[in-house]
Coordinates of C-alpha atoms in Angstrom, one line a residue:
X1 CA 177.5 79.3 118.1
X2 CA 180.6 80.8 119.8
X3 CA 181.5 77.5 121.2
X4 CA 181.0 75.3 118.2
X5 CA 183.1 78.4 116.4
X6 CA 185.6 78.5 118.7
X7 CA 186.1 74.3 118.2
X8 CA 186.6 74.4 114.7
X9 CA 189.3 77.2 114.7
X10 CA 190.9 74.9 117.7
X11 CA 191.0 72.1 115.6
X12 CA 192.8 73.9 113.1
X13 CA 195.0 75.3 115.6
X14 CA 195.9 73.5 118.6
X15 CA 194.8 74.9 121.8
X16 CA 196.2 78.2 120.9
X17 CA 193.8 79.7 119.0
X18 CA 194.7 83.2 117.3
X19 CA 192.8 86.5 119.1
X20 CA 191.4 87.0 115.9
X21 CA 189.5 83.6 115.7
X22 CA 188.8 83.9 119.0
X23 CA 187.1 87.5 117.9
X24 CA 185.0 85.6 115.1
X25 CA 183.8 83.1 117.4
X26 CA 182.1 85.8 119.9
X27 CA 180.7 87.9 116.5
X28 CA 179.0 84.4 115.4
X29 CA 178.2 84.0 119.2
X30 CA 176.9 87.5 118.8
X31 CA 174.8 87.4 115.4
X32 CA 173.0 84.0 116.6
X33 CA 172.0 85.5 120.2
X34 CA 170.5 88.6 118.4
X35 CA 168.2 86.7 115.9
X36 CA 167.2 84.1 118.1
X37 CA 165.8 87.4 120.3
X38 CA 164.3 88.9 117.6
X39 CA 162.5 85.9 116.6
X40 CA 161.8 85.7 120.4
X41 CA 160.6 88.6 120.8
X42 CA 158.3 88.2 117.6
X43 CA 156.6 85.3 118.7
X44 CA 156.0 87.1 122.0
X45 CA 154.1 90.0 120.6
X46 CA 152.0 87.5 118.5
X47 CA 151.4 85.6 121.2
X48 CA 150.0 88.6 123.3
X49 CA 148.2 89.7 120.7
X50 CA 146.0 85.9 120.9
X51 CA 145.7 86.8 124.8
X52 CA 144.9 89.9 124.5
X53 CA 141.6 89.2 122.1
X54 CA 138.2 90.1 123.5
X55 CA 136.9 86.8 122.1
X56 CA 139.1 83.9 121.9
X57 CA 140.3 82.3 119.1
X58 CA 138.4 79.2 117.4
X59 CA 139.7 76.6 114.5
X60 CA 143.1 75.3 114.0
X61 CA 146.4 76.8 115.8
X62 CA 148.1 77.6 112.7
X63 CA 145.5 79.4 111.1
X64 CA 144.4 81.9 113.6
X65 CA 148.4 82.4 114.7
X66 CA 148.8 83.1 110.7
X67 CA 145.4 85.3 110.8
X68 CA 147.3 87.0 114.3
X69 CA 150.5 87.6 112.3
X70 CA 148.9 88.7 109.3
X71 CA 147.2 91.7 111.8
X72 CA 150.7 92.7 113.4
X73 CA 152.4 93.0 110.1
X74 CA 149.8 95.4 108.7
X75 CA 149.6 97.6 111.0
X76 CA 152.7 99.2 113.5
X77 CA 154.4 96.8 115.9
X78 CA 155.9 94.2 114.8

């Protein structure tokens, strides 16, 4: 995000882009890195959850992941 940020202020620019643009580009950079590791870090704790089962899971994928994700949510953790 940061790089792709930092493009568009340079095309509006030139190659001397303002500090202040430069500043927005790393915040977007920023913002994107940190959701992409919550989300991360969310799939990970569903995923150990599956693992972790004393019996493992049966049927489709996407249902027992949703069942899994439906547990983490109700109780502390997620």
């Amino acid at each position: 995000a940061f790089e792709f940020s930092k493009r568009k202020f340079q095309s509006q620019h030139g190659d001397k882009v303002p500090v202040w643009a430069l500043l927005a580009s790393g915040s977007t950079g920023g913002v994107f890195d940190e959701g992409l590791t919550y989300i991360d870090l969310s799939v990970d704790v569903i995923k150990s959850h599956i693992q972790l089962r004393q019996t493992p899971p049966t049927g489709k994928p996407w249902k027992y992941m949703a069942n899994e994700i439906r547990m983490v949510i109700a109780k502390p953790g997620l």
